[in-house]
């Protein structure tokens, strides 16, 4: 049974939840409301007046080939970031789970990247892959590969995926490790006695039992790739070359602040708002039901 | 079906040695119970036989083959865990079929063998359920089923009944014994419950801090304990120990052990030892009389329920037959 604390009167509970509500209102509801409002107008270039266009901004957006291209870019980007960061994290977590000695050090080291802000991480990766002075670029040159993410769209995408996944691996690693350690040893041992070798055990026992964690991370990582990778993209490629790395969030910024098309930018924000709401609903539904097994 | 031999088996975790060299030859089909208090190394010993712990030194033979370096799956064993360790995401059927599927048996054979095992264990109605939809007792049966479908050469049990209520425990104990007799599979069974050990074992290994203090048939161990520890651990209520000198036997620090059932309450005049009754528990069929002797030790007497129950505080005499005395050296070994 769940225990509930009961308060007398309303004053204290209201005071307790107020800070959270105020913060949410100032930094979320107010801007979200503004975005929804603005998405219905086209302001004039000097910002003195605005013309009401109804859903015109949305109609224009959805028929804009650049916007659609950005959707596809975002899809590719988030699939890659999610796959890379979760794949690597799971691999490391499986190794750490088998480790008995030194797992503390290993864990601490793996958590560090999470503490690095995305923009800073972007700059670090940019240094390494800088087309003129980057260490990695130089080694690739020695190996005969001419790295140039400034000109090559594929390489640009690769680099932002790498930089975005890097910090994420830590986060995923922690969850996967906790998930793995929650699986009773004896269940794995029973499978070993039943004849299952490592890979069979992983496929038939460990991975299915890890599915709640995997599902949770899947949603969280997609949300991350959609919304929190702005800093990385901004520092490394600024959306280029030829919009090859212009993900939706970046497009909101570049159309709004750089291109000064505030109506369209607001409409894009609203679309993102809808996407994140859908993802959140999916997540809550599944987590509430505790699917798995 | 196989013999199992342990040869000077030792185990250390880091620098601490927890098993100090166990030797035993187990015959084909024999039921061996490993019994001892918590932390004495029972599970560790069993897990070395299973291959779940590495052997630090010594040898494990199963069916005459040295298996020290073999993986658990290559030892032809099955194990029942204390927490059952069922696969939570699989149905009862799949739990039991798992090992057979991995071994690449045909669908028909798997279905037939699972059905047969389910029939023996009376879990047929639950084959489609997930483990979490079963009671503790039913899960226990599934765990047994998973062990028997594979027809292994050796069964290993690690306290399989300790999570069940008392009544179910007695029932399952009988069933396990019967099943083992029918199948004739060599079994090693770990428990800390001496009643389980006495009733199940062909021979038992009494473990004390990583040593096998005594190995033998239950009644033989009861009648003739080789160490102070075994005398105190096997038998309920436990053996009484007195300083040997207080009844003018042996020398200082040697101990005299007498089981409660071998003591009689006699008149205070013609007796070996005087004692004062502290409390008497009349249980119906028997009465446990707790007394205290001059030197301060408590001594329990177990007598027929039909005999008169002494008063609290009464002065009584204790008597026993000479052949029931057990004298132990200071180091715990038996003197006679
Ligand atoms: N993985 C391990 N690392 C270090 N010490 C261990 C490990 N496993 C067991 N031990 C130690 O070995 C000793 C024997 O443990 P074991 O689990 O075999 O006891 P047990 O007789 O099965 O006890 P119980 O009846 O409580 O299950 C204990 O002192 C325990 O602390
Ligand atoms: Mg144990």
XYZ file of C-alpha atoms and ligand atoms in Angstrom:
661
model
C 0.000 0.000 0.000
C 1.104 3.449 -0.879
C 1.358 5.861 2.004
C -0.053 9.316 1.522
C 0.809 12.327 3.535
C -2.220 14.437 4.298
C -1.949 18.149 4.902
C -4.444 20.233 6.794
C -5.584 23.247 4.782
C -4.202 24.404 1.466
C -1.594 27.011 2.254
C 1.382 24.792 2.982
C 0.914 22.400 0.041
C 0.503 25.327 -2.317
C 3.664 26.979 -1.016
C 5.539 23.710 -1.447
C 4.608 23.202 -5.093
C 4.775 26.910 -5.990
C 8.447 27.120 -6.979
C 8.067 24.271 -9.461
C 4.888 25.755 -10.870
C 6.401 29.210 -11.218
C 9.476 27.876 -12.985
C 7.382 25.771 -15.327
C 5.099 28.714 -16.036
C 7.878 31.214 -16.725
C 10.139 28.927 -18.724
C 7.655 26.624 -20.349
C 4.009 27.705 -20.433
C 4.681 31.331 -21.229
C 7.114 30.702 -24.137
C 4.996 27.794 -25.394
C 1.931 30.038 -25.362
C 3.853 32.745 -27.153
C 5.058 30.287 -29.767
C 1.536 29.041 -30.402
C 0.278 32.636 -30.670
C 3.111 33.748 -32.943
C 2.755 30.749 -35.194
C -0.530 32.239 -36.350
C 1.039 35.517 -37.582
C 3.602 36.767 -40.044
C 5.397 39.782 -38.563
C 6.711 42.485 -40.896
C 10.520 42.613 -41.362
C 10.958 45.410 -38.836
C 8.798 43.840 -36.158
C 6.338 46.742 -35.901
C 3.211 44.921 -36.940
C 2.042 41.391 -37.625
C -0.471 39.974 -40.041
C -2.807 37.186 -38.957
C -2.489 34.198 -41.296
C -4.248 31.438 -39.367
C -2.610 28.100 -40.150
C -0.781 29.640 -43.105
C 2.628 29.169 -41.523
C 1.946 25.474 -41.031
C 0.645 25.002 -44.557
C 3.713 26.662 -45.933
C 6.042 24.606 -43.727
C 4.575 21.260 -44.556
C 4.880 21.935 -48.269
C 8.413 23.294 -47.921
C 10.920 20.725 -49.285
C 13.652 22.058 -46.968
C 11.477 21.451 -43.940
C 10.671 17.953 -45.091
C 14.346 17.311 -45.721
C 15.042 18.475 -42.202
C 12.514 15.932 -40.923
C 14.369 13.154 -42.674
C 17.725 14.463 -41.432
C 16.339 14.499 -37.911
C 15.013 10.966 -38.260
C 18.363 9.648 -39.490
C 20.209 11.627 -36.857
C 18.087 10.436 -33.938
C 18.098 6.831 -35.064
C 21.875 6.904 -35.339
C 22.414 8.718 -32.030
C 20.020 6.372 -30.229
C 21.501 3.268 -31.798
C 25.127 4.269 -31.257
C 24.728 5.561 -27.708
C 22.543 2.677 -26.562
C 24.567 0.028 -28.361
C 27.900 1.163 -26.975
C 26.419 1.725 -23.519
C 24.896 -1.764 -23.430
C 28.165 -3.302 -24.533
C 30.113 -1.468 -21.826
C 27.477 -2.249 -19.208
C 27.659 -5.963 -20.001
C 31.425 -5.830 -19.584
C 31.175 -3.848 -16.341
C 28.541 -6.221 -15.003
C 30.930 -9.153 -15.390
C 33.662 -7.228 -13.660
C 33.923 -7.694 -9.924
C 37.114 -5.868 -9.090
C 37.576 -2.238 -10.084
C 34.018 -1.813 -11.291
C 33.764 1.350 -9.173
C 36.610 3.094 -11.003
C 35.335 1.902 -14.328
C 31.894 3.245 -13.554
C 33.152 6.628 -12.367
C 35.269 7.075 -15.478
C 32.352 6.182 -17.699
C 30.106 8.704 -15.993
C 32.384 11.671 -16.573
C 31.357 12.448 -20.152
C 27.821 12.980 -18.902
C 29.033 15.964 -16.902
C 30.303 17.715 -20.032
C 27.869 20.223 -21.542
C 26.816 19.388 -25.119
C 28.335 22.565 -26.587
C 31.642 21.894 -24.828
C 31.576 18.295 -26.019
C 30.948 19.620 -29.524
C 33.997 21.871 -29.322
C 36.165 19.004 -28.027
C 35.186 16.774 -30.918
C 35.605 19.651 -33.310
C 39.203 20.105 -32.124
C 39.976 16.477 -32.718
C 38.404 16.432 -36.147
C 39.399 19.947 -37.208
C 40.111 19.780 -40.920
C 43.463 21.542 -40.583
C 44.831 20.878 -37.095
C 42.716 18.003 -35.723
C 44.584 15.032 -34.271
C 42.194 12.479 -35.667
C 42.146 14.184 -39.042
C 45.930 14.026 -39.093
C 45.988 10.296 -38.278
C 43.287 9.629 -40.847
C 45.476 11.550 -43.317
C 48.399 9.294 -42.450
C 46.171 6.330 -43.159
C 45.313 7.900 -46.491
C 41.834 9.136 -45.644
C 41.053 12.743 -46.372
C 38.621 13.836 -43.634
C 36.669 16.971 -44.317
C 33.339 17.287 -42.562
C 33.068 20.918 -43.663
C 32.498 19.798 -47.232
C 31.329 16.218 -46.924
C 27.695 15.874 -45.681
C 28.133 12.231 -44.649
C 31.191 13.000 -42.567
C 29.451 15.995 -41.020
C 26.537 13.806 -39.976
C 28.941 11.181 -38.646
C 30.725 13.717 -36.523
C 27.630 15.259 -34.940
C 26.262 11.769 -34.278
C 29.515 10.793 -32.617
C 29.698 13.944 -30.527
C 26.044 13.719 -29.494
C 26.258 10.044 -28.628
C 29.422 10.388 -26.599
C 27.966 12.133 -23.576
C 24.855 10.034 -23.828
C 26.709 6.759 -23.472
C 27.363 7.516 -19.801
C 23.725 8.074 -19.051
C 22.599 4.943 -20.883
C 25.412 2.963 -19.337
C 24.202 3.766 -15.827
C 20.682 2.614 -16.576
C 21.788 -0.517 -18.392
C 24.176 -1.426 -15.605
C 21.458 -0.960 -12.987
C 19.122 -3.039 -15.156
C 21.683 -5.806 -15.526
C 22.428 -5.870 -11.837
C 18.745 -6.176 -11.044
C 18.640 -9.515 -12.855
C 19.142 -12.188 -10.197
C 22.505 -13.960 -10.533
C 20.839 -17.283 -9.983
C 18.631 -16.876 -13.065
C 21.726 -16.460 -15.209
C 23.367 -19.372 -13.436
C 20.315 -21.544 -14.008
C 20.530 -20.749 -17.713
C 24.227 -21.602 -17.733
C 23.453 -24.967 -16.140
C 20.662 -25.450 -18.678
C 23.318 -25.281 -21.377
C 23.122 -21.690 -22.594
C 26.433 -20.092 -23.523
C 27.062 -16.394 -23.084
C 25.462 -15.192 -26.275
C 22.421 -17.470 -25.960
C 21.924 -16.318 -22.395
C 22.135 -12.722 -23.493
C 19.623 -13.215 -26.284
C 17.087 -15.369 -24.443
C 17.357 -14.215 -20.821
C 19.282 -11.005 -20.268
C 17.972 -8.929 -23.131
C 14.286 -9.781 -22.554
C 14.636 -9.037 -18.846
C 16.290 -5.758 -19.728
C 13.453 -4.693 -22.003
C 11.836 -2.204 -19.580
C 15.154 -0.382 -19.300
C 15.726 -0.541 -23.030
C 12.314 0.851 -23.770
C 12.682 3.665 -21.312
C 16.071 4.599 -22.735
C 14.763 4.403 -26.272
C 12.201 7.118 -25.618
C 14.535 9.240 -23.528
C 17.279 9.064 -26.146
C 14.992 9.954 -29.020
C 13.814 12.957 -27.042
C 17.438 13.839 -26.367
C 18.450 13.515 -30.014
C 15.498 15.676 -31.049
C 15.812 18.458 -28.553
C 19.054 18.546 -26.649
C 21.635 18.264 -29.379
C 21.392 21.869 -30.471
C 24.707 22.781 -28.825
C 26.596 20.022 -30.566
C 25.225 20.852 -34.006
C 25.715 24.561 -33.468
C 29.380 24.262 -32.488
C 30.417 21.591 -34.968
C 28.585 22.179 -38.239
C 26.084 24.976 -37.731
C 23.653 22.838 -39.701
C 25.840 22.502 -42.763
C 27.130 21.559 -45.209
C 24.111 22.241 -47.425
C 21.743 21.710 -44.480
C 23.023 18.113 -44.152
C 22.912 18.373 -40.357
C 20.044 20.819 -39.962
C 17.886 18.920 -37.531
C 14.470 20.326 -36.631
C 15.614 22.085 -33.484
C 18.455 23.707 -35.324
C 16.103 24.855 -38.045
C 13.908 26.608 -35.481
C 16.943 28.609 -34.478
C 18.345 29.279 -37.920
C 14.994 30.279 -39.442
C 13.960 32.372 -36.458
C 17.119 34.053 -35.216
C 19.271 33.987 -38.305
C 16.607 34.127 -41.014
C 14.291 36.346 -38.906
C 11.238 34.392 -40.085
C 9.595 34.420 -36.653
C 6.199 33.106 -37.764
C 7.641 30.025 -39.394
C 10.050 29.484 -36.522
C 7.161 29.616 -34.056
C 5.169 27.142 -36.126
C 8.148 24.777 -36.116
C 8.345 25.036 -32.342
C 4.699 24.100 -32.111
C 5.290 21.035 -34.257
C 8.198 20.022 -32.010
C 5.959 20.581 -29.010
C 3.466 18.144 -30.463
C 6.169 15.561 -31.166
C 7.566 15.705 -27.652
C 4.059 15.461 -26.171
C 3.377 12.328 -28.191
C 6.666 10.770 -27.090
C 5.921 11.585 -23.477
C 2.471 10.064 -23.682
C 3.887 6.888 -25.198
C 6.468 6.675 -22.477
C 4.010 7.182 -19.643
C 1.540 4.693 -21.018
C 4.144 1.982 -21.258
C 5.829 2.722 -18.010
C 2.495 2.769 -16.192
C 1.541 -0.559 -17.619
C 4.975 -1.987 -16.924
C 4.859 -4.186 -19.965
C 7.921 -6.331 -20.145
C 7.062 -9.823 -19.055
C 23.510 -41.543 -13.160
C 26.967 -40.987 -11.890
C 29.310 -41.155 -8.975
C 30.710 -37.930 -7.550
C 34.087 -37.670 -5.884
C 35.513 -34.672 -4.081
C 39.226 -34.815 -3.432
C 40.712 -32.418 -0.895
C 38.495 -29.671 -2.240
C 39.408 -26.144 -1.122
C 38.059 -22.717 -1.876
C 39.397 -19.263 -1.106
C 37.778 -15.923 -1.798
C 40.730 -13.578 -2.111
C 42.931 -14.498 0.820
C 40.226 -15.996 3.030
C 39.936 -19.741 2.776
C 36.304 -20.758 3.315
C 36.470 -24.478 2.442
C 39.432 -26.210 4.002
C 39.624 -29.501 2.165
C 36.608 -31.791 1.784
C 36.897 -35.434 0.768
C 34.019 -37.733 -0.105
C 33.173 -40.584 -2.467
C 29.506 -40.496 -3.409
C 28.017 -43.673 -4.833
C 25.732 -43.708 -7.839
C 22.174 -42.887 -6.763
C 23.139 -41.845 -3.267
C 21.341 -38.953 -1.534
C 23.896 -36.794 0.244
C 22.805 -33.922 2.469
C 25.230 -31.148 3.320
C 24.136 -29.641 6.618
C 25.570 -26.934 8.817
C 24.886 -23.496 10.240
C 24.708 -20.343 8.133
C 27.987 -19.289 6.576
C 29.799 -22.607 7.019
C 30.350 -22.998 3.272
C 27.567 -25.366 2.203
C 26.518 -23.350 -0.816
C 30.106 -22.732 -1.811
C 30.813 -26.464 -1.763
C 27.724 -27.215 -3.847
C 28.505 -24.439 -6.310
C 31.967 -25.828 -6.870
C 30.386 -29.137 -7.840
C 28.031 -27.229 -10.159
C 30.866 -25.269 -11.719
C 29.440 -21.936 -10.617
C 32.500 -21.268 -8.445
C 36.037 -22.041 -9.504
C 37.910 -24.645 -7.499
C 40.888 -23.162 -5.663
C 42.557 -26.521 -5.162
C 41.564 -30.166 -5.100
C 39.518 -32.131 -7.581
C 35.889 -32.703 -8.484
C 35.021 -35.884 -10.364
C 31.587 -36.550 -11.828
C 31.042 -39.995 -13.331
C 34.762 -40.625 -13.034
C 35.726 -37.577 -15.096
C 37.702 -34.689 -13.691
C 35.398 -31.699 -14.229
C 37.362 -28.865 -12.570
C 37.758 -27.048 -15.869
C 34.355 -27.876 -17.328
C 31.616 -25.288 -17.669
C 28.411 -25.955 -15.664
C 26.603 -26.955 -18.859
C 29.154 -29.663 -19.594
C 28.856 -31.392 -16.230
C 25.506 -33.101 -16.760
C 23.980 -31.663 -13.608
C 20.784 -29.815 -12.715
C 20.355 -27.424 -9.826
C 17.396 -26.211 -7.802
C 18.037 -22.817 -6.247
C 16.713 -21.436 -2.995
C 14.902 -18.613 -4.817
C 13.991 -21.086 -7.622
C 15.641 -18.848 -10.269
C 12.836 -19.394 -12.761
C 12.996 -17.369 -15.968
C 10.416 -14.679 -15.148
C 9.499 -13.835 -18.744
C 8.805 -17.404 -19.805
C 5.816 -19.639 -19.206
C 6.162 -22.687 -17.006
C 6.351 -24.832 -20.120
C 9.144 -22.717 -21.593
C 10.985 -22.695 -18.301
C 11.040 -26.465 -18.307
C 11.734 -26.742 -22.025
C 14.586 -24.231 -22.070
C 17.427 -26.689 -21.538
C 15.969 -29.201 -23.985
C 15.541 -26.537 -26.662
C 19.145 -25.493 -26.284
C 20.187 -29.120 -26.508
C 18.369 -29.165 -29.847
C 15.726 -31.776 -29.015
C 12.768 -32.167 -31.355
C 9.518 -30.350 -30.568
C 7.717 -33.636 -30.046
C 10.295 -34.959 -27.636
C 10.318 -31.707 -25.671
C 6.530 -31.685 -25.386
C 6.521 -35.274 -24.251
C 9.246 -34.890 -21.653
C 7.812 -31.676 -20.225
C 4.377 -33.283 -20.031
C 5.802 -36.289 -18.225
C 7.667 -34.143 -15.690
C 4.633 -31.894 -15.225
C 2.527 -34.967 -14.553
C 4.893 -36.295 -11.913
C 4.985 -32.924 -10.162
C 1.272 -32.183 -10.644
C 1.870 -28.862 -12.334
C -0.010 -29.633 -15.545
C -2.665 -26.921 -14.958
C 0.006 -24.215 -14.768
C 2.024 -24.897 -17.897
C 0.852 -21.698 -19.591
C 1.347 -19.428 -16.616
C 4.237 -17.137 -15.883
C 6.191 -17.777 -12.676
C 4.815 -14.631 -11.029
C 1.319 -16.088 -11.348
C 2.244 -19.062 -9.159
C 2.397 -19.592 -5.416
C 5.707 -20.310 -3.735
C 4.993 -24.012 -3.555
C 4.034 -24.177 -7.225
C 7.192 -22.323 -8.221
C 9.172 -24.797 -6.209
C 7.613 -27.616 -8.208
C 8.402 -25.884 -11.474
C 12.013 -25.530 -10.381
C 12.062 -29.251 -9.642
C 10.431 -29.925 -12.986
C 13.055 -27.914 -14.790
C 15.694 -30.042 -13.099
C 14.167 -33.433 -13.839
C 13.174 -32.955 -17.504
C 16.798 -32.822 -18.481
C 17.522 -36.224 -16.910
C 20.862 -35.142 -15.512
C 23.409 -37.404 -13.866
C 23.434 -35.381 -10.649
C 20.866 -33.204 -8.859
C 22.075 -30.300 -6.787
C 19.702 -28.628 -4.334
C 20.544 -25.440 -2.450
C 18.029 -25.060 0.386
C 15.108 -25.649 -1.988
C 12.476 -25.729 0.759
C 13.531 -22.862 2.958
C 11.048 -20.401 1.435
C 8.014 -22.612 2.067
C 5.777 -22.741 5.103
C 6.325 -25.512 7.618
C 3.550 -27.802 6.431
C 4.449 -27.561 2.762
C 8.060 -28.135 3.660
C 7.272 -31.476 5.233
C 5.178 -32.503 2.245
C 7.772 -31.455 -0.347
C 10.479 -33.158 1.660
C 8.684 -36.461 1.277
C 8.078 -35.842 -2.404
C 11.685 -34.994 -3.101
C 12.793 -38.136 -1.337
C 10.340 -40.291 -3.307
C 11.245 -38.658 -6.580
C 14.922 -39.180 -5.965
C 14.333 -42.833 -5.122
C 12.263 -43.376 -8.269
C 14.698 -41.618 -10.561
C 17.765 -42.983 -8.792
C 19.743 -39.839 -9.534
C 22.748 -39.036 -7.372
C 21.838 -35.967 -5.307
C 23.578 -33.357 -3.217
C 21.218 -31.403 -1.025
C 22.164 -28.377 1.050
C 20.153 -27.416 4.129
C 20.653 -25.845 7.509
C 17.678 -27.760 8.881
C 18.783 -30.881 10.692
C 15.363 -32.508 10.484
C 15.524 -32.241 6.701
C 19.018 -33.654 6.807
C 18.068 -36.588 9.035
C 15.012 -37.536 6.993
C 16.435 -37.142 3.490
C 19.998 -38.292 3.695
C 21.544 -41.618 2.891
C 24.653 -40.008 4.264
C 25.163 -36.511 5.516
C 28.112 -34.178 5.577
C 28.070 -32.048 8.710
C 29.936 -28.857 7.876
C 31.555 -26.612 10.441
C 33.356 -23.479 9.309
C 34.464 -24.901 6.000
C 35.363 -28.367 7.263
C 33.456 -31.601 6.929
C 33.378 -32.468 10.635
C 31.674 -35.765 10.037
C 30.335 -37.773 7.133
C 27.993 -40.649 7.757
C 24.482 -42.067 7.831
C 22.098 -39.873 9.859
C 21.558 -42.287 12.727
C 25.222 -43.103 12.929
C 26.057 -39.397 13.138
C 23.394 -38.941 15.794
C 24.517 -41.906 17.829
C 28.191 -41.320 17.463
C 29.157 -37.696 16.858
C 32.858 -37.238 16.253
C 33.172 -33.644 17.439
C 31.636 -31.280 19.963
C 30.192 -29.323 17.083
C 28.399 -32.309 15.548
C 27.083 -33.404 18.939
C 25.692 -29.908 19.496
C 24.311 -29.435 16.004
C 22.586 -32.747 15.320
C 19.740 -33.581 17.666
C 16.973 -31.423 19.056
C 16.964 -30.142 21.721
C 20.751 -29.963 21.479
C 23.189 -31.987 23.514
C 24.021 -30.718 27.011
C 27.668 -30.025 27.687
C 29.165 -30.017 31.177
C 32.701 -29.418 32.344
C 33.985 -32.998 32.588
C 35.507 -32.364 36.003
C 32.163 -31.446 37.555
C 31.209 -35.120 37.330
C 34.781 -36.255 37.991
C 35.575 -37.388 34.463
C 38.454 -36.350 32.213
C 40.493 -33.268 32.946
C 40.076 -29.497 32.975
C 38.468 -27.946 29.917
C 37.356 -31.291 28.561
C 33.638 -31.493 28.008
C 31.103 -34.157 28.758
C 28.138 -34.290 26.416
C 24.837 -35.984 27.185
C 21.757 -35.795 25.015
C 18.552 -34.568 26.738
C 16.774 -37.799 25.826
C 19.420 -39.817 27.699
C 18.945 -37.956 30.972
C 16.535 -39.003 33.693
C 15.206 -37.119 36.645
C 15.839 -39.125 39.778
C 15.659 -38.478 43.475
C 18.272 -35.959 44.692
C 20.074 -38.531 46.848
C 21.270 -41.350 44.603
C 22.374 -39.340 41.612
C 25.450 -38.197 39.644
C 24.492 -34.559 39.575
C 22.150 -32.240 41.397
C 20.258 -29.509 39.605
C 17.529 -26.962 40.173
C 14.548 -26.851 37.824
C 14.384 -23.532 35.990
C 11.364 -24.213 33.914
C 9.450 -27.138 32.487
C 7.824 -27.181 29.057
C 5.110 -29.796 28.894
C 4.481 -30.378 25.186
C 2.067 -33.255 25.558
C 3.948 -36.209 24.157
C 7.122 -35.080 25.832
C 8.267 -32.690 28.511
C 11.392 -30.575 28.307
C 12.755 -29.818 31.756
C 15.338 -27.044 31.834
C 17.567 -27.185 34.874
C 20.662 -25.484 36.141
C 23.538 -27.250 37.843
C 25.917 -25.961 40.548
C 28.630 -24.785 38.178
C 26.070 -22.638 36.346
C 25.468 -24.647 33.149
C 21.939 -25.203 31.933
C 20.969 -28.807 31.345
C 17.863 -29.895 29.499
C 16.120 -33.164 30.183
C 13.683 -34.660 27.766
C 11.209 -37.075 29.259
C 7.989 -38.827 28.360
C 4.892 -36.663 28.639
C 3.340 -39.239 30.973
C 6.005 -38.728 33.660
C 5.346 -36.254 36.468
C 6.317 -32.668 35.611
C 8.689 -31.240 38.258
C 7.944 -27.923 39.962
C 9.879 -24.781 39.139
C 12.684 -24.280 41.657
C 12.566 -27.895 42.778
C 15.854 -29.600 43.599
C 16.271 -32.746 41.494
C 18.923 -35.298 40.695
C 20.036 -36.153 37.165
C 20.979 -39.655 36.135
C 22.176 -41.306 32.922
C 23.614 -44.528 31.649
C 27.375 -44.615 31.366
C 27.277 -45.714 27.702
C 25.505 -42.492 26.743
C 28.352 -40.298 27.890
C 30.343 -38.504 25.221
C 33.667 -37.051 26.292
C 35.408 -34.457 24.130
C 38.991 -33.232 24.132
C 39.661 -29.537 24.514
C 40.133 -29.239 20.719
C 36.614 -30.561 20.155
C 37.525 -34.089 19.039
C 35.826 -37.065 20.658
C 37.712 -38.881 23.404
C 35.142 -41.631 23.886
N 31.582 -14.396 -3.517
C 32.102 -14.408 -2.280
N 33.111 -13.584 -1.943
C 33.645 -13.612 -0.707
N 33.225 -14.409 0.281
C 32.223 -15.244 0.019
C 31.592 -15.288 -1.269
N 30.617 -16.216 -1.238
C 30.623 -16.711 0.012
N 31.578 -16.140 0.767
C 31.901 -16.467 2.160
O 32.106 -17.847 2.257
C 31.539 -18.375 3.427
C 30.583 -19.501 3.084
O 29.475 -18.987 2.390
P 28.297 -19.910 1.879
O 27.397 -19.088 1.068
O 28.870 -21.112 1.244
O 27.602 -20.289 3.255
P 26.336 -21.210 3.489
O 26.791 -22.320 4.363
O 25.695 -21.569 2.215
O 25.408 -20.257 4.343
P 23.801 -20.070 4.291
O 23.213 -21.191 5.061
O 23.610 -18.763 5.001
O 23.404 -20.046 2.861
C 30.865 -17.212 4.136
O 31.710 -16.793 5.175
C 30.751 -16.156 3.085
O 30.884 -14.880 3.656
Mg 23.828 -20.983 1.228
